[in-house]
Short mmCIF file of C-alpha atoms and ligand atoms in Angstrom, two decimals:
data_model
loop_
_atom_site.label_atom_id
_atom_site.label_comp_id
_atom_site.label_asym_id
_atom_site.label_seq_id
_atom_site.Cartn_x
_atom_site.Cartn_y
_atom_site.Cartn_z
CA UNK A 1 24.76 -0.05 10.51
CA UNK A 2 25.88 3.21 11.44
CA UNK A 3 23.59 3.50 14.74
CA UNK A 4 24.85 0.17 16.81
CA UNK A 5 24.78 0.96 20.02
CA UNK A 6 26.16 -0.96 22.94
CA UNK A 7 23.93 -3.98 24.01
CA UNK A 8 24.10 -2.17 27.60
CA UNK A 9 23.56 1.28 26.36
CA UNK A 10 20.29 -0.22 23.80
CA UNK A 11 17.35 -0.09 24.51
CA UNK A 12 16.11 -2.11 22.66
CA UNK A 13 17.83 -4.76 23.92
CA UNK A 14 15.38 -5.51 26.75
CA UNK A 15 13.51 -8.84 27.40
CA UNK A 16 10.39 -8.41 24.66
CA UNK A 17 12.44 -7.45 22.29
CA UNK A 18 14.27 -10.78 22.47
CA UNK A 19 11.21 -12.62 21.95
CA UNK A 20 10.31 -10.45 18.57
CA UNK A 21 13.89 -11.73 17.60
CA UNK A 22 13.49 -14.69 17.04
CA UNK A 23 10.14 -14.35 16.07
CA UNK A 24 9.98 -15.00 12.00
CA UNK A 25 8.29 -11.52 10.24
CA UNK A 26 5.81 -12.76 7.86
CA UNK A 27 3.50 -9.24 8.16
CA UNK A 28 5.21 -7.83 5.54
CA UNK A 29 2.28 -6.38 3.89
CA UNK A 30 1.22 -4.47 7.31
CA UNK A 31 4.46 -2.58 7.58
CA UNK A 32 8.14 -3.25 6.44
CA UNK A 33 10.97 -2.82 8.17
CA UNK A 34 13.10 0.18 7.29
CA UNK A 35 16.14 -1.23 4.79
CA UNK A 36 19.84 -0.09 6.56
CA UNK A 37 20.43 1.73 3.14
CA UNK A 38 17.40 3.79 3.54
CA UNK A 39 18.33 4.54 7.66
CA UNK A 40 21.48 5.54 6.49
CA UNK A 41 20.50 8.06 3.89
CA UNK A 42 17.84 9.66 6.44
CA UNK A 43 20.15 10.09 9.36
CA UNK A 44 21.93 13.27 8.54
CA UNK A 45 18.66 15.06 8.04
CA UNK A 46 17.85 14.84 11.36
CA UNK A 47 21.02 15.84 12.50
CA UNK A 48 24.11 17.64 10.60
CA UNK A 49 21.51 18.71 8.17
CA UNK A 50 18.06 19.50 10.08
CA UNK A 51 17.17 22.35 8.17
CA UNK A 52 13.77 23.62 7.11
CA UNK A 53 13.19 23.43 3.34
CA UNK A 54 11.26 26.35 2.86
CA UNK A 55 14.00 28.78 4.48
CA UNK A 56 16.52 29.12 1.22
CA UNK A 57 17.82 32.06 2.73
CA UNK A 58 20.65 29.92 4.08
CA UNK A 59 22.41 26.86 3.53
CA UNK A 60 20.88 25.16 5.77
CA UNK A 61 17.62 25.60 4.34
CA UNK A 62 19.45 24.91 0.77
CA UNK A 63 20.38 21.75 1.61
CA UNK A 64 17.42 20.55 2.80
CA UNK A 65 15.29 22.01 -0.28
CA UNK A 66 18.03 20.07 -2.64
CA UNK A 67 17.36 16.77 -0.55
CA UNK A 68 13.65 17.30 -0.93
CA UNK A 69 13.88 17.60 -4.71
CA UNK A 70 16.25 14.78 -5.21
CA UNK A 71 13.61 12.98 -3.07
CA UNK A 72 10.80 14.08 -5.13
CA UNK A 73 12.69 12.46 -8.42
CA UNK A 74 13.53 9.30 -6.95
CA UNK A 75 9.68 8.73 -6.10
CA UNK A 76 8.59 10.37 -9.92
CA UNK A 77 11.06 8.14 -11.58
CA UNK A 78 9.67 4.78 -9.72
CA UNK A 79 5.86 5.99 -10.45
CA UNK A 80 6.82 7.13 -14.08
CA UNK A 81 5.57 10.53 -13.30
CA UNK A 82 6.34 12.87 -16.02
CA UNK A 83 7.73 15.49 -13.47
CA UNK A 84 8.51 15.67 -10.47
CA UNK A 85 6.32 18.61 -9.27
CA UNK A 86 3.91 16.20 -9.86
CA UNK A 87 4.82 14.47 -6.58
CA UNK A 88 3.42 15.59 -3.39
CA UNK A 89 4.84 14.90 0.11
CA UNK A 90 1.92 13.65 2.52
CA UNK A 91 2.20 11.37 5.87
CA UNK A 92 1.36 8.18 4.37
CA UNK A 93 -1.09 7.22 2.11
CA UNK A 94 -4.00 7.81 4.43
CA UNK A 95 -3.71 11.21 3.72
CA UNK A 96 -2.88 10.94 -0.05
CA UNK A 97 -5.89 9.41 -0.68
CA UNK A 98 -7.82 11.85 1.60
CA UNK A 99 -6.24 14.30 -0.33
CA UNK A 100 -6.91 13.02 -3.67
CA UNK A 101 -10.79 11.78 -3.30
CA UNK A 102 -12.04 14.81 -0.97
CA UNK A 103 -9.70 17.03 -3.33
CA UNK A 104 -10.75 16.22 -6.11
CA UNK A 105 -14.57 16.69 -5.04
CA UNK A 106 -14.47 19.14 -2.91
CA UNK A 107 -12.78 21.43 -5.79
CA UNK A 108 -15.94 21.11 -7.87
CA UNK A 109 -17.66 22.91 -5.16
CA UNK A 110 -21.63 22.57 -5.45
CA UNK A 111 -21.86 20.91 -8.55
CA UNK A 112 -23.11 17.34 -8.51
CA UNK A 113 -20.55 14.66 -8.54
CA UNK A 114 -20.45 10.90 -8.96
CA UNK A 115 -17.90 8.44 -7.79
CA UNK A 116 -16.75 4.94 -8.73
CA UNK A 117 -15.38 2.62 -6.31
CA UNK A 118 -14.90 -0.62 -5.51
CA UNK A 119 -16.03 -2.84 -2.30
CA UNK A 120 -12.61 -3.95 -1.52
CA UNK A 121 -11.07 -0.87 -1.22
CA UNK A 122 -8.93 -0.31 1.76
CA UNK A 123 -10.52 1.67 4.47
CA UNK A 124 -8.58 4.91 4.29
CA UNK A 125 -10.48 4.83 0.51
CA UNK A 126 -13.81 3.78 1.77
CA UNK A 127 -13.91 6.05 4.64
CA UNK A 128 -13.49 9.32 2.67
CA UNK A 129 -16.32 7.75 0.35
CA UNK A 130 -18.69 7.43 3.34
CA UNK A 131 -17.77 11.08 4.47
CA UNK A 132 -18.65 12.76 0.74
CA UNK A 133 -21.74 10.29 0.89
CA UNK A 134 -22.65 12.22 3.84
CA UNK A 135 -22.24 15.62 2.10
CA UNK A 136 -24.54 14.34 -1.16
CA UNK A 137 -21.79 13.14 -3.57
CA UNK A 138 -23.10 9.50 -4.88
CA UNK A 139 -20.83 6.94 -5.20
CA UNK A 140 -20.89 3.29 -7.09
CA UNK A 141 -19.30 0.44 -5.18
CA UNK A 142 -18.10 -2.06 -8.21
CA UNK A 143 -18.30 -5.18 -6.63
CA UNK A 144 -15.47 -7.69 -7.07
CA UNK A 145 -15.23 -11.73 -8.46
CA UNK A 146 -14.28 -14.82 -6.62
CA UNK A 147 -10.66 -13.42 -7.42
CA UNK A 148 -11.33 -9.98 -6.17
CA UNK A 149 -11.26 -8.05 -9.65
CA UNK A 150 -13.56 -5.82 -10.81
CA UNK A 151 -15.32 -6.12 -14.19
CA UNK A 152 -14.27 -3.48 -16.52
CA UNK A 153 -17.58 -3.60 -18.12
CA UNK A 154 -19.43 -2.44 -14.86
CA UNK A 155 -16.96 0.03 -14.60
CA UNK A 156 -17.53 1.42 -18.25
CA UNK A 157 -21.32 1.21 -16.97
CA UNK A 158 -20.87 2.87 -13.99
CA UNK A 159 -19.70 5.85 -15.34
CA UNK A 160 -22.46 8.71 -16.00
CA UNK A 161 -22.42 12.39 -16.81
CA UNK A 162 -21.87 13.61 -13.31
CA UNK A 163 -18.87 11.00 -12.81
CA UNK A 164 -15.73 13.18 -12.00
CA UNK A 165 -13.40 10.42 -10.24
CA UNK A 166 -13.04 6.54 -10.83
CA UNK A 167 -10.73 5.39 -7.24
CA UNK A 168 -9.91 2.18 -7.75
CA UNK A 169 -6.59 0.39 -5.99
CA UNK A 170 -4.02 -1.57 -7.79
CA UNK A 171 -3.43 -3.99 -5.39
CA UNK A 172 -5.29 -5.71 -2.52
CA UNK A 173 -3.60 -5.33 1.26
CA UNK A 174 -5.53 -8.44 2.13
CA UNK A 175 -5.58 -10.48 -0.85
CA UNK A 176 -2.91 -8.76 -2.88
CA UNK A 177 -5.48 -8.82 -6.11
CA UNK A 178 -3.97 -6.73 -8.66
CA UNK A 179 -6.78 -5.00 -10.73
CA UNK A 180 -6.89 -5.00 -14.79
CA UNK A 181 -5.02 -1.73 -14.45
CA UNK A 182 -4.34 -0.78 -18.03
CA UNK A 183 -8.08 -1.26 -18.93
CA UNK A 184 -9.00 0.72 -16.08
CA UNK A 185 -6.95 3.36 -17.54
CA UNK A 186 -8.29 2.91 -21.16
CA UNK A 187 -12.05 3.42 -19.88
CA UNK A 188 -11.01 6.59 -17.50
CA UNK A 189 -9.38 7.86 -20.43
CA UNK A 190 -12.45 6.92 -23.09
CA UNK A 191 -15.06 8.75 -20.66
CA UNK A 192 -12.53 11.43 -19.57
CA UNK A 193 -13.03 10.64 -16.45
CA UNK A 194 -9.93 11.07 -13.43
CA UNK A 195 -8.60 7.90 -11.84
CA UNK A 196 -7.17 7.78 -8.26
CA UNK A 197 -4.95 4.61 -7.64
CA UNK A 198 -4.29 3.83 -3.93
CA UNK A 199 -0.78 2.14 -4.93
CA UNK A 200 0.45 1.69 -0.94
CA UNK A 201 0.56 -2.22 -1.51
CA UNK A 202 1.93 -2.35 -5.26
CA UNK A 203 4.30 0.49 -5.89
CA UNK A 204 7.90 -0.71 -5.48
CA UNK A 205 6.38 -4.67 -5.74
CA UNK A 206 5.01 -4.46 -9.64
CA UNK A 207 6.08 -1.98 -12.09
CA UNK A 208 3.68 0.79 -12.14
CA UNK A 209 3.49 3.48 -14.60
CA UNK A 210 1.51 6.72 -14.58
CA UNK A 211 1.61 7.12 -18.18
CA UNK A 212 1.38 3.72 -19.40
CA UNK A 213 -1.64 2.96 -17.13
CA UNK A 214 -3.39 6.11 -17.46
CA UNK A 215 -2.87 7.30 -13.88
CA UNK A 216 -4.48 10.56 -12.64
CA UNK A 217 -3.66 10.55 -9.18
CA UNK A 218 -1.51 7.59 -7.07
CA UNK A 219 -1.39 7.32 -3.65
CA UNK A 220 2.38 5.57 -1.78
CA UNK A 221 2.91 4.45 1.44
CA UNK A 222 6.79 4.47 2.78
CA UNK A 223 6.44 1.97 5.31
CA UNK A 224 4.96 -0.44 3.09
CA UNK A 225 8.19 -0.40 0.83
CA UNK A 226 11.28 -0.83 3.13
CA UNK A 227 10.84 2.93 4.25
CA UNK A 228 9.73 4.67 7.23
CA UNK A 229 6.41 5.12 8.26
CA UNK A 230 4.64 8.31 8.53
CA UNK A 231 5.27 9.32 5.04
CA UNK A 232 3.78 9.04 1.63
CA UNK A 233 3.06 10.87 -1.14
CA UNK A 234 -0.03 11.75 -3.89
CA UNK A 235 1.08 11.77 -7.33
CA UNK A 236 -1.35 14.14 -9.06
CA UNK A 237 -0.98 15.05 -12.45
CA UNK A 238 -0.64 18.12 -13.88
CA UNK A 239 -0.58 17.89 -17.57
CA UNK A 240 -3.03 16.15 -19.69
CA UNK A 241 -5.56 16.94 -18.06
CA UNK A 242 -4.48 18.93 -15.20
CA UNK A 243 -5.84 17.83 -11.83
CA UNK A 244 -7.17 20.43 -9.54
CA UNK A 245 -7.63 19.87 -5.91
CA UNK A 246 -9.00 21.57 -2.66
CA UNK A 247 -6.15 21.47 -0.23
CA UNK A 248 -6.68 19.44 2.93
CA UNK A 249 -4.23 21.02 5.03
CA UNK A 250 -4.00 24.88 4.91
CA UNK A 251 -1.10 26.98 6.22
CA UNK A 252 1.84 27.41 4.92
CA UNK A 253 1.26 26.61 1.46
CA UNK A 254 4.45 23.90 1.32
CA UNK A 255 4.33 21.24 -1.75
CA UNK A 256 2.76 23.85 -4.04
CA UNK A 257 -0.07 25.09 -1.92
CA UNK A 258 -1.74 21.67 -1.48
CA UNK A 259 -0.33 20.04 1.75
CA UNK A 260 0.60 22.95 4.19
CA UNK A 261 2.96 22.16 7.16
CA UNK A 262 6.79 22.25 7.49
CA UNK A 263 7.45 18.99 5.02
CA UNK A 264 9.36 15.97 6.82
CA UNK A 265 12.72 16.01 5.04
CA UNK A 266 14.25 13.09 6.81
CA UNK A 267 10.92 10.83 6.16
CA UNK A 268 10.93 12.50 2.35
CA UNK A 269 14.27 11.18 1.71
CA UNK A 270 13.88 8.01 3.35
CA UNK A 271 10.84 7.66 1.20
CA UNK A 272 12.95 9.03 -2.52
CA UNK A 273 15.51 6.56 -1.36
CA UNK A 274 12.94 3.16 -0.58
CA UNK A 275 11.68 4.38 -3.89
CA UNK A 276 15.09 3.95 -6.00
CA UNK A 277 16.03 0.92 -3.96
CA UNK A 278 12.76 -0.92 -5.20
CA UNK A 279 13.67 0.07 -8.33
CA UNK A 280 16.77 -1.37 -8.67
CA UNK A 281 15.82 -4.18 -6.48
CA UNK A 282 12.80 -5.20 -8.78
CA UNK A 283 15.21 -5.30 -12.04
CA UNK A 284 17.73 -7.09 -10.37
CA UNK A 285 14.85 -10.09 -9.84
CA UNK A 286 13.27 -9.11 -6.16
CA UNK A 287 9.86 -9.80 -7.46
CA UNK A 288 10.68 -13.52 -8.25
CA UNK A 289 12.72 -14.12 -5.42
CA UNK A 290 10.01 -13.15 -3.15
CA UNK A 291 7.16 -14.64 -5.33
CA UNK A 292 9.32 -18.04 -5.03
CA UNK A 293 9.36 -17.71 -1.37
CA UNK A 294 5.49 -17.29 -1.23
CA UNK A 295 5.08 -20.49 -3.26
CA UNK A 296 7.27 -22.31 -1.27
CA UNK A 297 5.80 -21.37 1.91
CA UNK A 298 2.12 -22.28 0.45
CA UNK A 299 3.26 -25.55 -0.95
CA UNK A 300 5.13 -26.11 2.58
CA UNK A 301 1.56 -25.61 3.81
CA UNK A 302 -0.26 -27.59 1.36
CA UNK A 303 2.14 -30.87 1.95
CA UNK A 304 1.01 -30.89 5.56
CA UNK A 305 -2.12 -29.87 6.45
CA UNK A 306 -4.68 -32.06 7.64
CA UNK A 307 -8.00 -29.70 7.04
CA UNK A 308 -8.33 -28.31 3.35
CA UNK A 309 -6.70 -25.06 2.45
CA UNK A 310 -8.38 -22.62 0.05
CA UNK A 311 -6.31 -19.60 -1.75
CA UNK A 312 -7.77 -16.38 -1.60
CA UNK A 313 -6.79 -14.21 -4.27
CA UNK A 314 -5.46 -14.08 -7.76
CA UNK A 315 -3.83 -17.02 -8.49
CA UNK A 316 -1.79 -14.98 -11.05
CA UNK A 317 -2.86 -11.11 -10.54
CA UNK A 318 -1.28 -11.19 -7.36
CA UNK A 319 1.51 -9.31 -5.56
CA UNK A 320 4.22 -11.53 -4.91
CA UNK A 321 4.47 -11.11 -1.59
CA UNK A 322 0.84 -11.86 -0.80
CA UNK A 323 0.09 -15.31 0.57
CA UNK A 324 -3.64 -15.34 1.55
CA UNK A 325 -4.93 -18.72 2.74
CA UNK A 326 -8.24 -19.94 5.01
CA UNK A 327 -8.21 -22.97 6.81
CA UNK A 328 -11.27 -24.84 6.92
CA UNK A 329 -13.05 -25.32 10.15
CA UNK A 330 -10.12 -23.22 12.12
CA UNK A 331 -10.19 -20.08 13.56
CA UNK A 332 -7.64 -18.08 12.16
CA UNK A 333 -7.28 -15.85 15.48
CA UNK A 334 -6.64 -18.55 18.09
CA UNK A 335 -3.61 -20.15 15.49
CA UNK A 336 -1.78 -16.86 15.36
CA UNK A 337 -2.03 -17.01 19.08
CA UNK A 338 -0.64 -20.26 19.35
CA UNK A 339 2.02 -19.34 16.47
CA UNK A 340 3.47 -16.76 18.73
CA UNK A 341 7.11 -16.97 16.85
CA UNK A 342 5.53 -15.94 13.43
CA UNK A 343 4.26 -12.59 12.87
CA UNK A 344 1.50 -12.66 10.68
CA UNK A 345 -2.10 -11.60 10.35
CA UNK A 346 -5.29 -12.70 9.74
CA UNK A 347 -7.37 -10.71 7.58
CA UNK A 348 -6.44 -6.38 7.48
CA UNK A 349 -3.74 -5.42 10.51
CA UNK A 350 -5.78 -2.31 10.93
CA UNK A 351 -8.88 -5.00 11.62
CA UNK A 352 -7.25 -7.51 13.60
CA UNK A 353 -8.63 -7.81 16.97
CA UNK A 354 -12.18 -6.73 16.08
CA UNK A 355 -14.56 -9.81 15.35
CA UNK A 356 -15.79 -8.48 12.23
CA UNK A 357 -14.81 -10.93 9.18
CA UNK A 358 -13.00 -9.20 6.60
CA UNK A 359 -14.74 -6.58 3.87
CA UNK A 360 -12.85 -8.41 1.31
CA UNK A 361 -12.80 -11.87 1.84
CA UNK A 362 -16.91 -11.36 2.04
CA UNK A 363 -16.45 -9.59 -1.27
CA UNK A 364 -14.87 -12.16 -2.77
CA UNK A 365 -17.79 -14.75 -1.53
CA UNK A 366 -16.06 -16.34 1.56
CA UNK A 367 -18.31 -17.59 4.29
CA UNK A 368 -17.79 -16.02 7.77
CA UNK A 369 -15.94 -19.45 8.90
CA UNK A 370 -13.38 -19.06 5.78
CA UNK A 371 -13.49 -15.66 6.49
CA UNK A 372 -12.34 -16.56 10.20
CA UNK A 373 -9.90 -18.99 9.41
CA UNK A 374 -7.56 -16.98 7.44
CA UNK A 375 -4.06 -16.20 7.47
CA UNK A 376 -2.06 -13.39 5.41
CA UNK A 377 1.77 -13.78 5.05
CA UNK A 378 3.49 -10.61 3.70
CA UNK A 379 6.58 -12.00 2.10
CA UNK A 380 9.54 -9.51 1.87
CA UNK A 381 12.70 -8.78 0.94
CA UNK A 382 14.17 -9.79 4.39
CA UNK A 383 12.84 -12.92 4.56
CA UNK A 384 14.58 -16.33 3.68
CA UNK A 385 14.10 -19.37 1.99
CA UNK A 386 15.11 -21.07 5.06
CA UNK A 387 12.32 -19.13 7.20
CA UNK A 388 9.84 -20.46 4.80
CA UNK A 389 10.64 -23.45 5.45
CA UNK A 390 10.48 -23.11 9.42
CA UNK A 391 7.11 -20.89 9.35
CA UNK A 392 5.43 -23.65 7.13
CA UNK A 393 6.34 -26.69 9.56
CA UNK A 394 5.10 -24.49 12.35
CA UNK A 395 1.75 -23.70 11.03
CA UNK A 396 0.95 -26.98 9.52
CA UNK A 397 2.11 -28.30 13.64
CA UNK A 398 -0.22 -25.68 15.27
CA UNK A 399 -2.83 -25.95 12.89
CA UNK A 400 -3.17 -29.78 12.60
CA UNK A 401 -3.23 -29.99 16.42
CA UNK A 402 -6.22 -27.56 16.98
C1 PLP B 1 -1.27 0.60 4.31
C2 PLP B 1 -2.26 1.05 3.29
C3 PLP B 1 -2.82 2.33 3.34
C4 PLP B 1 -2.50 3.30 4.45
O1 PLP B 1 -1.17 3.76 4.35
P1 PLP B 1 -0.51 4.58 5.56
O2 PLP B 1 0.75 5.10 4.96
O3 PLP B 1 -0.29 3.59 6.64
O4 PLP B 1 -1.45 5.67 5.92
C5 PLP B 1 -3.72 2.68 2.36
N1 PLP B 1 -4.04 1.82 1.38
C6 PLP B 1 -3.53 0.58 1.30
C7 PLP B 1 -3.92 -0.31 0.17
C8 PLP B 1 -2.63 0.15 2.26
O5 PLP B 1 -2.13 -1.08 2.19
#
């Protein structure tokens, strides 16, 4: 790795980070760790070549505008984006999908609009809903099965003369449900209707493509895909049919007008590269590697445990990274405490610590106990066969003694 420092001269190499050594990372699905390949192609950009890409009055400028298009290709090409001008720079997928519900709607100005949604969104989705609600848009929440899919024929249902936007995720960050995406696309299409996908947990995991699927608008995360966090992007097409949007950000008018603000190069390259990695990554067989970790690791947890174990999710729509698992009469909270050498979570990150049981595993019909006693490994490309191994002996030890 080209930034080793000295152990004296780190650091990072102080007591608590020891401990998160050798602590095994199962949160895989909360945030990734950056892959070396992707460090390596950022670093220059915030050094040698720092430029801003909107000054091409210089080289430095130059260079930094050519990064940020080959950037913009690498994340078109994984998303199957027909261009890539297509592809807009944001600072996660918060803000894509800020920009692409409250976009969308707020370009239609006064006119009555109507929104379909679905209760297991994640809350960056859900939030902006609540927001519009406030402002008079009306919105359906599809609710979801035991497996936490929607049913295409509420959807088709749903969907009125005032509906402008369907938003509806292609995979769960709880449960790691993947949703009957090409139908989705068939019925958006059938009612010409726009559909937002809030892709931060699939893209780079499942092959995802705009066309194919019927894609509007597609929201990325970087972190969540072996990149750095603090950058994203918002797909939005602009062919067939051509989706207009009211900017969120005003300014400068970078990334065509729509996201003002001097545009991240190193995080935007970072981002293009995670993007071709996963690429090459999932057709060299990532995706069954990890999903054959998962299964390990839940059938390492199956052979042991004393109390009964219920999946929640897709048993076979599922990101295959996503192990999702409550533990009957055990609260989920106090075992992750006592499993302090496996980072996991139980229920959303961005909910942990706050007694409310989980939007999802409610949707999906889970009592508040099951909803209390579960645990989400996020299986990833760093992990081991070996570590799943170790984490399930550790959890069935914990968990059988409380
Ligand atoms: C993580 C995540 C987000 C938020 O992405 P950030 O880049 O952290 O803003 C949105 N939606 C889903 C499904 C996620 O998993």
């Amino acid at each position: 790795m080209p930034v080793q420092l000295a152990a004296a001269e780190n650091p990072l190499a102080s007591e608590s980070h020891q401990t998160s050594a050798g602590t095994i990372y199962l949160d895989n699905l909360a945030t990734s760790a950056v892959d070396p390949r992707v460090l390596e192609a950022m670093l220059p950009f915030f050094s040698e070549r720092f430029g801003n890409a909107a000054s091409k009055t210089h080289s430095y400028g130059l260079v930094a505008a050519e990064a940020l298009e080959t950037a913009r290709a690498q994340v078109a090409r994984l998303v199957g984006a027909p261009s890539p001008q297509e592809v807009v720079f944001t600072s996660g997928a918060t803000e894509a999908n800020n920009l692409a519900i409250k976009g969308v709607i707020e370009f239609q100005g006064t006119r009555p609009c109507h929104v379909v949604t679905c209760v297991t969104e994640h809350r960056a989705v859900l939030d902006c809903c609540r927001s519009l609600e406030k402002k008079g848009v009306r919105f359906t929440y599809l609710p979801v099965d035991a497996y936490g899919r929607i049913d295409p024929d509420q959807l088709r249902d749903a969907i009125g003369e005032q509906t402008i936007l369907i938003s509806i995720m292609a995979a769960n960050n709880e449960i790691g449900t993947v949703q009957p995406l090409a139908t989705i696309g068939q019925i958006a299409k059938e009612k010409e209707v726009l559909w937002h996908c809030d892709a931060a947990q699939a893209a780079g995991k499942i092959p995802l493509d705009v066309d194919d699927l019927g894609i509007d608008l597609l929201s990325i995360s970087a972190h969540k895909m072996y990149g750095p966090k603090g950058q994203g992007a918002l797909f939005a097409r602009r062919k067939h049919p051509r989706v207009r949007m009211a900017p969120q950000l005003e300014g400068g008018g970078q990334e065509r007008g729509l996201r003002s603000g001097t545009v991240n190069v190193p995080g935007a390259v970072g981002l293009g590269k995670a993007c071709e990695i996963c690429a090459t990554e999932m057709a060299a067989g990532e995706a069954e590697r990890v999903r054959a970790m998962r299964d390990r690791l839940y059938h390492g947890l199956l052979a042991g445990m004393v109390t009964e174990v219920t999946l929640n999710g897709h048993v076979e729509h599922r990101l295959p990274g996503c192990l999702n698992v409550s533990l009957h009469d055990l609260d989920g909270a106090a075992l992750i405490i006592a499993l302090r050498d496996i980072a996991l979570s139980s229920g959303a990150a961005c909910t942990s610590g706050a007694s409310e049981p989980s939007h999802v595993l409610r949707a999906i019909g889970r009592d508040d106990t099951l909803a209390f006693g579960s645990l989400r490994f996020g299986v990833g490309r760093f992990n081991t066969e070996c570590e799943m191994d170790l984490a399930a002996r550790r959890v069935v030890a914990e968990a059988n003694r409380l």
